[in-house]
Coordinates of C-alpha atoms and ligand atoms in Angstrom, one line a residue:
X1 CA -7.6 6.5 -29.8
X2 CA -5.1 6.0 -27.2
X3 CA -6.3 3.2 -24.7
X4 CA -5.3 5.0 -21.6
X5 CA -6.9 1.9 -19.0
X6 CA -3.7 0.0 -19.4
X7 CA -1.4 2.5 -18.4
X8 CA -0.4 3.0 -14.8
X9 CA -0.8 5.8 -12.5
X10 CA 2.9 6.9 -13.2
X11 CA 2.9 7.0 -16.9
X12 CA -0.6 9.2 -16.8
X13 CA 0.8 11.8 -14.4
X14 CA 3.9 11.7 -16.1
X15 CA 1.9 12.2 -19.6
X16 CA -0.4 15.1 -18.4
X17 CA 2.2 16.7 -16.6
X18 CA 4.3 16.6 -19.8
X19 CA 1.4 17.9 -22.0
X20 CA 1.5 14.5 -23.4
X21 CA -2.2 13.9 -22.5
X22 CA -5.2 15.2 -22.0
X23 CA -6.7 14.3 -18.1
X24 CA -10.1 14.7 -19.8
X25 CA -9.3 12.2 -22.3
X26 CA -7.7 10.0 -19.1
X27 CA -10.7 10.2 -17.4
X28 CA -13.1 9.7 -20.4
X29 CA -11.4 6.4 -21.4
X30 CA -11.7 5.0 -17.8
X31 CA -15.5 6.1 -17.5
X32 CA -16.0 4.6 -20.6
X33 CA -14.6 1.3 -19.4
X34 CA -16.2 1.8 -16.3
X35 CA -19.9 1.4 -18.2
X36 CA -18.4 -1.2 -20.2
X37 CA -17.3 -3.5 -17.5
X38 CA -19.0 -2.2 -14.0
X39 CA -22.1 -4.3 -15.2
X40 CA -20.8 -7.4 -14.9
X41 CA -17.7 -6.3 -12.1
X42 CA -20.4 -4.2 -10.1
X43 CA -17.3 -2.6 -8.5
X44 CA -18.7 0.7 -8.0
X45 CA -21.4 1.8 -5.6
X46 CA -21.5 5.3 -7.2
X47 CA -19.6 6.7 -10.2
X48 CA -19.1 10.5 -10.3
X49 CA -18.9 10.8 -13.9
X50 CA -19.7 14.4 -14.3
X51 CA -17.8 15.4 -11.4
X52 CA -14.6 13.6 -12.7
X53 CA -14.8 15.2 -16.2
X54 CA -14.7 19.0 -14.1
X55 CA -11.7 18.0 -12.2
X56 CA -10.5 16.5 -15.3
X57 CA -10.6 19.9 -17.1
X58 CA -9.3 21.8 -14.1
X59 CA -6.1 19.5 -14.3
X60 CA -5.8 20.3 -17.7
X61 CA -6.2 24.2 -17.0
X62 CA -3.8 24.1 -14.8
X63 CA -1.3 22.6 -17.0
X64 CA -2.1 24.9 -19.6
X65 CA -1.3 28.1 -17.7
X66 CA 2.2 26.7 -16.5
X67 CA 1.1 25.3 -12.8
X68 CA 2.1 22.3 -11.0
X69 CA -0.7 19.5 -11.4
X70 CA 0.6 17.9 -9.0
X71 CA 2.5 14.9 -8.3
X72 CA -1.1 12.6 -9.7
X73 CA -2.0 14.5 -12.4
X74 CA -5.3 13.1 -14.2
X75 CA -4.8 9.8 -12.4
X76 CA -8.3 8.5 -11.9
X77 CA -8.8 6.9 -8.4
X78 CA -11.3 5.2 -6.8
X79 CA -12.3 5.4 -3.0
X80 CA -13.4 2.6 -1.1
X81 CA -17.0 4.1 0.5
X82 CA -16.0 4.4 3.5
X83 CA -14.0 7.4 2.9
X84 CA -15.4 11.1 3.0
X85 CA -15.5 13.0 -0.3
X86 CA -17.8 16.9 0.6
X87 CA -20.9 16.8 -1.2
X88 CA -21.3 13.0 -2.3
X89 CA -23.3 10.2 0.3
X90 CA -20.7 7.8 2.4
X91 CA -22.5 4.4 2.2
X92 CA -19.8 1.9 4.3
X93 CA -21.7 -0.5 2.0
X94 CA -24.7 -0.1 4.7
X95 CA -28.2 1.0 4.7
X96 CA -28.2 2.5 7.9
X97 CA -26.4 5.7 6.3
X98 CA -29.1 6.1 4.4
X99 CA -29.1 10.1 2.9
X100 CA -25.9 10.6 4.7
X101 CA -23.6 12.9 2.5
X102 CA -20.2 13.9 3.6
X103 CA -19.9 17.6 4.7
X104 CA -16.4 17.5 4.3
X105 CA -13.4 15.8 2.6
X106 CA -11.6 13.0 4.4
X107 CA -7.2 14.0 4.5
X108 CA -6.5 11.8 2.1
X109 CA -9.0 13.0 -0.4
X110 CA -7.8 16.3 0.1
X111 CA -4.5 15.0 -0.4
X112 CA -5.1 13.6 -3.7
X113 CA -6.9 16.4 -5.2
X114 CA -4.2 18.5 -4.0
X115 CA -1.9 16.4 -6.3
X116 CA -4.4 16.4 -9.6
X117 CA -6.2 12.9 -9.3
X118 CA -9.5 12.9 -10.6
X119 CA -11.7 11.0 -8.1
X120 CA -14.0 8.2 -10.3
X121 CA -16.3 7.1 -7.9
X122 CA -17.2 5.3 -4.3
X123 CA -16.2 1.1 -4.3
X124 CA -18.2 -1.3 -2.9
X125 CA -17.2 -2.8 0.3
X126 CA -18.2 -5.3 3.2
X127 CA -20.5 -3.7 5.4
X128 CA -18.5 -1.2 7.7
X129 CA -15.7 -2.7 6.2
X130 CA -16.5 -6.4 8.7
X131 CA -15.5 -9.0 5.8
X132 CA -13.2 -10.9 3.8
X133 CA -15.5 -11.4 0.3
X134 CA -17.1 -7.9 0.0
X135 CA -20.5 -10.1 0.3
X136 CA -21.5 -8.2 3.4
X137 CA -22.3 -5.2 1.0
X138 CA -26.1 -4.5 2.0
X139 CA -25.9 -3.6 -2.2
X140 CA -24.8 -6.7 -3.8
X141 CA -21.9 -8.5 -4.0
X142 CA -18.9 -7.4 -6.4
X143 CA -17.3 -10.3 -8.9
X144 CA -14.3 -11.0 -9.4
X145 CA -12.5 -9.7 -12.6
X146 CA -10.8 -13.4 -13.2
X147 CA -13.4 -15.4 -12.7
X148 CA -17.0 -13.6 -12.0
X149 CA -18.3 -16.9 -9.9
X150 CA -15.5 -16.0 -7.4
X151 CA -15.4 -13.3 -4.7
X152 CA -12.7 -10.4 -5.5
X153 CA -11.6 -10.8 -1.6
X154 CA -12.6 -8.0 1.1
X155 CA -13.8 -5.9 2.5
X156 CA -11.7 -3.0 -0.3
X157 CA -13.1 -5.8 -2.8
X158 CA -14.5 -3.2 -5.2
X159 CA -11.2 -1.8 -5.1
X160 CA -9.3 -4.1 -6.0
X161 CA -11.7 -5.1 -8.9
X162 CA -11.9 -1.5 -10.4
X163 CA -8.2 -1.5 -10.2
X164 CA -8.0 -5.4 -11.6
X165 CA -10.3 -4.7 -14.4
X166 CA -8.6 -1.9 -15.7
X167 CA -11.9 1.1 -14.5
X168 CA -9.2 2.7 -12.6
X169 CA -5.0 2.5 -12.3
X170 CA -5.4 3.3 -8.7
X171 CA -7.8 3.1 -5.7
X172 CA -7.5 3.3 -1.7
X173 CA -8.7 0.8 0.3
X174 CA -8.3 0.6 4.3
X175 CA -7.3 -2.6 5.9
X176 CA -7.9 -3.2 9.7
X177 CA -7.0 -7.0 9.2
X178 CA -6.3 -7.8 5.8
X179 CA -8.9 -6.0 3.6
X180 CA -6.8 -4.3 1.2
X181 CA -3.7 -6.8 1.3
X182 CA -6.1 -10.1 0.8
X183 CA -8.4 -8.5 -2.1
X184 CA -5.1 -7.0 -3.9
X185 CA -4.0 -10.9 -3.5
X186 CA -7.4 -12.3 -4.8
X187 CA -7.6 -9.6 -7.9
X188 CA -4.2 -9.9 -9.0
X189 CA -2.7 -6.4 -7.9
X190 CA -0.7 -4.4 -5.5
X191 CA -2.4 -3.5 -2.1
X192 CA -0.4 -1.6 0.4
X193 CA -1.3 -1.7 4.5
X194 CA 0.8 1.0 5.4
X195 CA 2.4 1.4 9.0
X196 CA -0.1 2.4 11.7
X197 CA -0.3 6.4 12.4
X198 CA 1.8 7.1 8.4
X199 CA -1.6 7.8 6.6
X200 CA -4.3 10.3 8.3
X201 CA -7.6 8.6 8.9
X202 CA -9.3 11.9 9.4
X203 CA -12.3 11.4 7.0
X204 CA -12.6 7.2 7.3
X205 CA -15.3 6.0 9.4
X206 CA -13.7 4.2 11.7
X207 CA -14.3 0.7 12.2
X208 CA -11.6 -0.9 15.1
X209 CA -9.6 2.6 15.6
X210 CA -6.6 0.8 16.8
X211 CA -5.9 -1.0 13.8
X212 CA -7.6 0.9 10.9
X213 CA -5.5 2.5 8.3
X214 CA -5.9 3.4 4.4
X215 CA -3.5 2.7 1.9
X216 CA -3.5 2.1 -2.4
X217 CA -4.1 -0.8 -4.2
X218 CA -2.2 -0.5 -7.8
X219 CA -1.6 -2.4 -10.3
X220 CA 2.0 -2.0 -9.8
X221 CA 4.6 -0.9 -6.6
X222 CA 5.9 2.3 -8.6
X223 CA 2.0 3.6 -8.3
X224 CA 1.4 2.2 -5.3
X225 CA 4.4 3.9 -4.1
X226 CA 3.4 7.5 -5.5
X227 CA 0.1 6.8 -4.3
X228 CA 1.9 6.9 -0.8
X229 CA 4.0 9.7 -1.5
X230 CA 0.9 12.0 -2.0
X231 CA -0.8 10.5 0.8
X232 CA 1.1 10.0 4.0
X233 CA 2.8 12.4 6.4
X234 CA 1.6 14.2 9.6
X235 CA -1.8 15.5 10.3
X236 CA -2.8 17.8 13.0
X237 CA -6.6 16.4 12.4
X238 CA -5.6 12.9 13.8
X239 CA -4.5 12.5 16.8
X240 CA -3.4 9.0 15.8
X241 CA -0.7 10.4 13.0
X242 CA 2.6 10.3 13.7
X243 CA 5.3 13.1 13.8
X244 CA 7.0 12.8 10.2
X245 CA 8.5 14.9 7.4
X246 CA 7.1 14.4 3.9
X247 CA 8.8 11.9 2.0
X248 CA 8.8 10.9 -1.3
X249 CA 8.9 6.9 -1.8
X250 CA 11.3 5.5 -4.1
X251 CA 11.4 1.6 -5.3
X252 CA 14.8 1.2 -6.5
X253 CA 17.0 0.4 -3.8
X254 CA 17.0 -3.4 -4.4
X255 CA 17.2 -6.1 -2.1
X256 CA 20.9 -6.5 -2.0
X257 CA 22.1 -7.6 1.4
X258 CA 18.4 -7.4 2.5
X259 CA 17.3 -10.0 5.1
X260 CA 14.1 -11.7 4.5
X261 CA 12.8 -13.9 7.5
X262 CA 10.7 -17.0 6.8
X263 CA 8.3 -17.2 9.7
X264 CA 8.4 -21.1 10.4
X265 CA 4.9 -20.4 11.7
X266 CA 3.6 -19.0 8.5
X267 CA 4.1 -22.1 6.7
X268 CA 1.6 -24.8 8.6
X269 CA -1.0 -27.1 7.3
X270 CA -3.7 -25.8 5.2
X271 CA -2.1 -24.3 3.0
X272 CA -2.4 -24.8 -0.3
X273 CA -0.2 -26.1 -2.8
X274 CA -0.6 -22.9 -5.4
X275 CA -0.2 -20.7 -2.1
X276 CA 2.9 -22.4 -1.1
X277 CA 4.6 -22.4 -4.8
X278 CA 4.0 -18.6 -5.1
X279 CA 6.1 -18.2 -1.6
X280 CA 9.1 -20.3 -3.0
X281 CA 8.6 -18.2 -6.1
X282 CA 9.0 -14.8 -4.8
X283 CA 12.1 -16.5 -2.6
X284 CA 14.2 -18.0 -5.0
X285 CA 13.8 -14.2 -6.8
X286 CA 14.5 -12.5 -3.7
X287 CA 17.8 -14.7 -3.5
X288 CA 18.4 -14.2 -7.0
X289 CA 18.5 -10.9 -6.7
X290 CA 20.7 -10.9 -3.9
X291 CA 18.7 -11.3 -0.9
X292 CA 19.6 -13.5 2.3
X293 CA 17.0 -15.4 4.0
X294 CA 16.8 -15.9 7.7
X295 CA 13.9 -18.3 9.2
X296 CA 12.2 -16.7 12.2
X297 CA 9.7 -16.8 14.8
X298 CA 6.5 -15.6 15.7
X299 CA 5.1 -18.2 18.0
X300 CA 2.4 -16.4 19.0
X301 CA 0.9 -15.9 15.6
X302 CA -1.3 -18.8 16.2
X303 CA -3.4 -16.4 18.9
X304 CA -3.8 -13.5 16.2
X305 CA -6.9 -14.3 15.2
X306 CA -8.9 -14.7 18.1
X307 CA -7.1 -11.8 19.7
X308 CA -8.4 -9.7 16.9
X309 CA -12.2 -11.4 17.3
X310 CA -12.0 -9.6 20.8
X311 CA -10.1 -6.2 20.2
X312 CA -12.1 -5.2 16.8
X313 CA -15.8 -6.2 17.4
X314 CA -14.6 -3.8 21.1
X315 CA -13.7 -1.1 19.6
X316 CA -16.6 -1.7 16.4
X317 CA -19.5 -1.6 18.7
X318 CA -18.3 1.6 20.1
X319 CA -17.4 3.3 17.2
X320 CA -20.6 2.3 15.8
X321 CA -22.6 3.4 18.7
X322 CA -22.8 7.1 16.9
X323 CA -25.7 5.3 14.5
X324 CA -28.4 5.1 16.7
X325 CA -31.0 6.8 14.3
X326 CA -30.7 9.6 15.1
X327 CA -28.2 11.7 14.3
X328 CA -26.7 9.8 10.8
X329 CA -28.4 8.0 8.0
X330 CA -31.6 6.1 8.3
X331 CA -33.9 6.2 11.0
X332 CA -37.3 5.0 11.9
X333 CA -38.3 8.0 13.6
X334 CA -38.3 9.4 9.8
X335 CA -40.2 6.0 8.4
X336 CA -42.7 5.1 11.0
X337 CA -44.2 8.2 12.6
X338 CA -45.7 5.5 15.4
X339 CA -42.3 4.9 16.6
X340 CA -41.6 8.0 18.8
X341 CA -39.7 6.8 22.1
X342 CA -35.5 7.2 22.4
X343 CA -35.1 3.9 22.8
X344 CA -37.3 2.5 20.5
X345 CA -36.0 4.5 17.7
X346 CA -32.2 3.3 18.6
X347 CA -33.6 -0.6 18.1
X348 CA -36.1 -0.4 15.3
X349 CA -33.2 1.9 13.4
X350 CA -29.8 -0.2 14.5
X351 CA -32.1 -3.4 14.0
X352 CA -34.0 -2.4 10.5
X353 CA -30.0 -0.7 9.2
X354 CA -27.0 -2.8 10.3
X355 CA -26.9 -6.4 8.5
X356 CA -26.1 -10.0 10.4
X357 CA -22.3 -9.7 10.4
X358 CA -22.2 -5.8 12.0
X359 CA -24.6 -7.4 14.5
X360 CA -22.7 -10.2 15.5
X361 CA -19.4 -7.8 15.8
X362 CA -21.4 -5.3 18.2
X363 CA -22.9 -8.1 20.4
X364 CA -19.3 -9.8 20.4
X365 CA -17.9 -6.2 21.6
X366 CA -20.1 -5.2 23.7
X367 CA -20.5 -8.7 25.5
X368 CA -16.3 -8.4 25.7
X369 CA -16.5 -4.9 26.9
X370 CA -19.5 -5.5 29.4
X371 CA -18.7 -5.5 33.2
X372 CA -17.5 -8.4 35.0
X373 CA -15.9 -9.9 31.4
X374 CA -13.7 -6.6 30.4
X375 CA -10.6 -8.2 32.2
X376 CA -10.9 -11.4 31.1
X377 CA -11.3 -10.8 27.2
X378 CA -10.1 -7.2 26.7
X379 CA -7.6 -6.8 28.8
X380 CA -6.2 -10.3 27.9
X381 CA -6.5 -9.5 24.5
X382 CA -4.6 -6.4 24.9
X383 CA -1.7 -8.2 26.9
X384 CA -1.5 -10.9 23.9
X385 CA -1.4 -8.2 21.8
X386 CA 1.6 -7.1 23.4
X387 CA 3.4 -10.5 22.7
X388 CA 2.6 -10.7 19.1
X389 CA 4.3 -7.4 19.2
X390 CA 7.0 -8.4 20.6
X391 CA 7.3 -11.4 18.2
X392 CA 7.8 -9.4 15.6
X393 CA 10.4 -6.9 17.1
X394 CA 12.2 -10.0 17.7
X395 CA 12.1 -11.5 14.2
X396 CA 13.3 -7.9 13.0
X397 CA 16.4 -8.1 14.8
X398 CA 17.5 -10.6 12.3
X399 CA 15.4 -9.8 9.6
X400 CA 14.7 -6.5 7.3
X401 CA 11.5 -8.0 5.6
X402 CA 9.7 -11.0 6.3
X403 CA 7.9 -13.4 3.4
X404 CA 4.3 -15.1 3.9
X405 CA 1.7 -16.2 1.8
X406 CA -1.2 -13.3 2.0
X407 CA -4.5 -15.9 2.2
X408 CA -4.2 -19.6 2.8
X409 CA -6.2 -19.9 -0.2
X410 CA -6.9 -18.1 -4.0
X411 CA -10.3 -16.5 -4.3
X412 CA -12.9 -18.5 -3.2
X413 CA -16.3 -19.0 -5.0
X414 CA -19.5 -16.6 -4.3
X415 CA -21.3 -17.8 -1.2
X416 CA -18.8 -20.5 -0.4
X417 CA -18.3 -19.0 3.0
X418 CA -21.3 -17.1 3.4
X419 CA -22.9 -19.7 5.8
X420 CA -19.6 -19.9 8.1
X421 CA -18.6 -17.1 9.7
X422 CA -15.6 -18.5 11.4
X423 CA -14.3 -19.7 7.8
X424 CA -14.7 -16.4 6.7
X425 CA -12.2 -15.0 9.2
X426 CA -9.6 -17.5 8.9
X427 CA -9.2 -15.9 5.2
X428 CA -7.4 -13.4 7.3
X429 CA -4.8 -15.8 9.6
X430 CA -1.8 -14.2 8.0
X431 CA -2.9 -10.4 7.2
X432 CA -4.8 -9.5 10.9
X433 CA -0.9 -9.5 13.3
X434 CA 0.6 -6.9 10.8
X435 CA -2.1 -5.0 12.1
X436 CA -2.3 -5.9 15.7
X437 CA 1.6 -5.1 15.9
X438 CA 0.9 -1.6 13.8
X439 CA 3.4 -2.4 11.2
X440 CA 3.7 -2.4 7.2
X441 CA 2.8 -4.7 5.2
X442 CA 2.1 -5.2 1.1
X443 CA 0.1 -8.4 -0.9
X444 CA 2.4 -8.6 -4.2
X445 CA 0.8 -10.5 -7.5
X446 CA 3.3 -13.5 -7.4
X447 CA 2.1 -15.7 -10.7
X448 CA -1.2 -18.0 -11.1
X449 CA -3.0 -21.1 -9.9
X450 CA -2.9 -23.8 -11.8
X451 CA -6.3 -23.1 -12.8
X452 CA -5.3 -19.2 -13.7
X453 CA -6.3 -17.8 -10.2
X454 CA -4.2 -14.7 -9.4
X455 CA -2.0 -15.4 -6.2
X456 CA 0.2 -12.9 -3.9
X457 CA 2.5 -12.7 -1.2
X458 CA 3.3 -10.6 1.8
X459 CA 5.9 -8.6 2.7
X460 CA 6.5 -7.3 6.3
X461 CA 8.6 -4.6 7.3
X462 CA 9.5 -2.9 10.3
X463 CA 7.5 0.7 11.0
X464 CA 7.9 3.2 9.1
X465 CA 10.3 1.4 6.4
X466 CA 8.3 1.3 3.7
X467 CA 10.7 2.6 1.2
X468 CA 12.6 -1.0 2.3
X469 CA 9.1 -2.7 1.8
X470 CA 8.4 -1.4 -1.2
X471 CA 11.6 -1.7 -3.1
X472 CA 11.4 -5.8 -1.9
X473 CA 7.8 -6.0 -3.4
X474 CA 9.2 -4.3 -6.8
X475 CA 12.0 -6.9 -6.8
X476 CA 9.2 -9.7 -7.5
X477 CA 7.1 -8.0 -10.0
X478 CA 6.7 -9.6 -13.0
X479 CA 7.1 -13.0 -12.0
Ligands
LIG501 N1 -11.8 -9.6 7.2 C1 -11.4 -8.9 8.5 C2 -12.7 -8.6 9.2 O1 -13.7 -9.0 8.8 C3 -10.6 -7.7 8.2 C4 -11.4 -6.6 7.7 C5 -10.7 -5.3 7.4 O2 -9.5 -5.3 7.3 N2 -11.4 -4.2 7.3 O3 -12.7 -7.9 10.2

């Protein structure tokens, strides 16, 4: 039997579109590795076996009677759980949504099955999507596929490990400061932060609306790219999306003549030897392949992080307001017939559902939102924001794509971080001011630790130029 998990995303559609394959066979192969390998990955929060197979066999009607599959044919994805599919329970790795089931499909789901993919199952994720190990999962934590003591990064960690492990050729992720660009680094694969307001989030419970967006994780930049194809564009449901005509993203342009800034800023202590080899890997191919490189500036990098501890936890604790008990998910009104005042039911409920780091985030927003303090740490925030901004506009006036290491460090080991909360964040130092500024960004697998730990790099690119983005990351595959 053909062993369909190794192939990409491209080479399925390709096959089922060319009556090459079978999409029930595609997704019959992946399920079965799925209950081969999920044990011990635990990627998957829910698998939708039966529901795959039917859209499996509708793929293959469709190709039978001479329609157009679409452009992700039988391609078997997996959704972070975060994102809305009508008729199946949205976790966000939490127990406070508790019996929640979607009532409708988030734009990007529609999107795919509007182009044939066959939607696997819900991946686990840090809780509201507030983490950088996927350990904040109220479930259980997911390994990773390299090395199960290790975390597979976060919060899209089960993403990236279905995608890793070879359950699934493509999954989306969302990434509000790194989550699927640092998990695609930790697992060895291709994760893809596109630019702010390209990809609808009409369907994704929000977490910092500002900054949120969804993109693919693939085990290469051709699917990744596809992927994007069927997935961005305009849409009237979000009133964040930008004005655009459909595009289709190609990867073959090369990096001839391209600029690629250095950030001097980028490279500072702390980082590890293996991190730093994989950057001067993926420059001397750049420059190989006829790239120039430029060193740039972003000096106020060094106040990303913090800037994001203020604008996120903000706009978490009033996105996550709406689950108060009592009109989502769990509630103790339902448990604990005793407890029958308003406000009781909001404390017991929030206080029994939401674990420790979701709690810290809505006390830090709220206390940074809270009269007397608003000025002082959102409005500052919002003013630094404007300077990392402007960094970066800056840097790409001389510079088409900028090169940094994804994580200052490979994936760490299970519950190394767990006790440190402020270690945990500084996972993110170089992902979180892609999205402060709202631009592009990509994690691309650039060889191994010496101890056979997956690393990547990041590309940056100016808004909206992912097609420049993506034919840079395609330039250092394989090394
Ligand atoms: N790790 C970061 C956080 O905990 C980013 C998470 C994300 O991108 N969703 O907030």
């Amino acid at each position: 039997m053909t062993d369909y998990t190794s192939w990409s995303a491209s080479a399925i559609a390709a096959a089922v579109r060319g009556k090459k394959a079978k999409a029930e066979d595609v997704a019959g192969a992946h399920l079965e590795r799925i209950r081969a390998e999920d044990p011990k990955v635990r990627a998957f929060i829910r698998v939708l076996a039966d529901e795959a197979l039917e859209a499996a066999r509708e793929v293959d009607a469709k190709v039978a009677e001479g329609r157009d599959p679409g452009l992700l044919a039988g391609v078997p994805v997996a959704l972070k759980d975060n994102l809305n599919v009508r008729g199946v329970p949205t976790t966000c790795g939490s127990k406070i949504l508790e019996g929640f089931v979607a009532p409708y499909d988030a734009t990007v789901v529609e999107r795919l099955k509007l182009h044939g993919a066959v939607i696997v199952g819900k991946t686990n994720m840090d809780e509201f999507a507030m983490g950088s190990s996927t350990e904040n999962s109220a479930f259980f934590p997911t390994k990773n596929p390299h090395d199960h003591a290790r975390v597979p990064g976060g919060s899209s960690g089960g993403s990236a490990a279905a995608v890793a492990s070879g359950m699934v050729p493509l999954a989306l992720g969302s990434d509000t400061g790194g989550s699927i660009r640092q998990p695609a680094s930790f697992c060895g694969v291709v994760g893809l932060k596109p630019t702010y307001g390209l990809v609808s989030r009409y369907g994704l419970v929000a977490f910092a609306s500002s900054l949120d967006q969804i993109g693919p994780i693939a085990r290469n930049v051709e699917d990744a790219a596809l992927a994007l194809t069927a997935i961005s564009g305009f849409d009237p449901l979000d009133s964040t999306s930008a004005p655009s005509q459909p595009r289709s993203y190609d990867v073959s342009s090369g990096v001839q003549g391209l600029r690629i800034g250095l950030p001097a800023e980028y490279a500072g202590p702390g980082l590890e030897p293996d991190v730093k080899a994989a950057v001067d890997r993926a420059l001397a191919a750049l420059r190989a392949k006829g790239a120039q490189t430029v060193d740039v500036s972003l000096p106020n990098t060094k106040h990303a992080v913090s800037t994001y501890y203020i604008l996120a936890p903000s706009e978490a604790s009033a996105n996550l307001a709406r689950f108060d008990g009592m009109r989502y998910g769990f509630s103790t009104a339902r448990a604990n017939a005793r407890l029958t005042g308003l406000l009781e039911t909001y404390e017991a409920s929030r206080g029994r559902g939401f674990g420790p780091e979701v709690k810290r985030r809505i006390m830090l927003g709220t206390y940074a939102l809270s009269s007397g303090y608003y000025d002082a740490y959102y409005g500052r925030a919002q003013r630094v924001r404007t300077l990392i901004k402007r960094d970066f506009d800056e840097a790409f006036r001389n510079a088409d794509v900028l090169l940094t290491p994804v994580a200052p460090t490979p994936a760490f080991k299970l519950g190394e971080k767990t006790s440190d909360p402020v270690q945990m964040y500084l996972s993110d130092v170089f992902t979180i001011p892609c999205n402060i500024a709202g631009i592009a960004g990509v994690s691309v697998p650039c060889g191994k630790t010496k101890g056979g730990l997956p690393l990547g790099v990041q590309l940056l690119s100016r808004p909206f130029e992912e097609h420049i983005l993506l034919a840079a990351a395609k330039a250092l595959e394989g090394l």
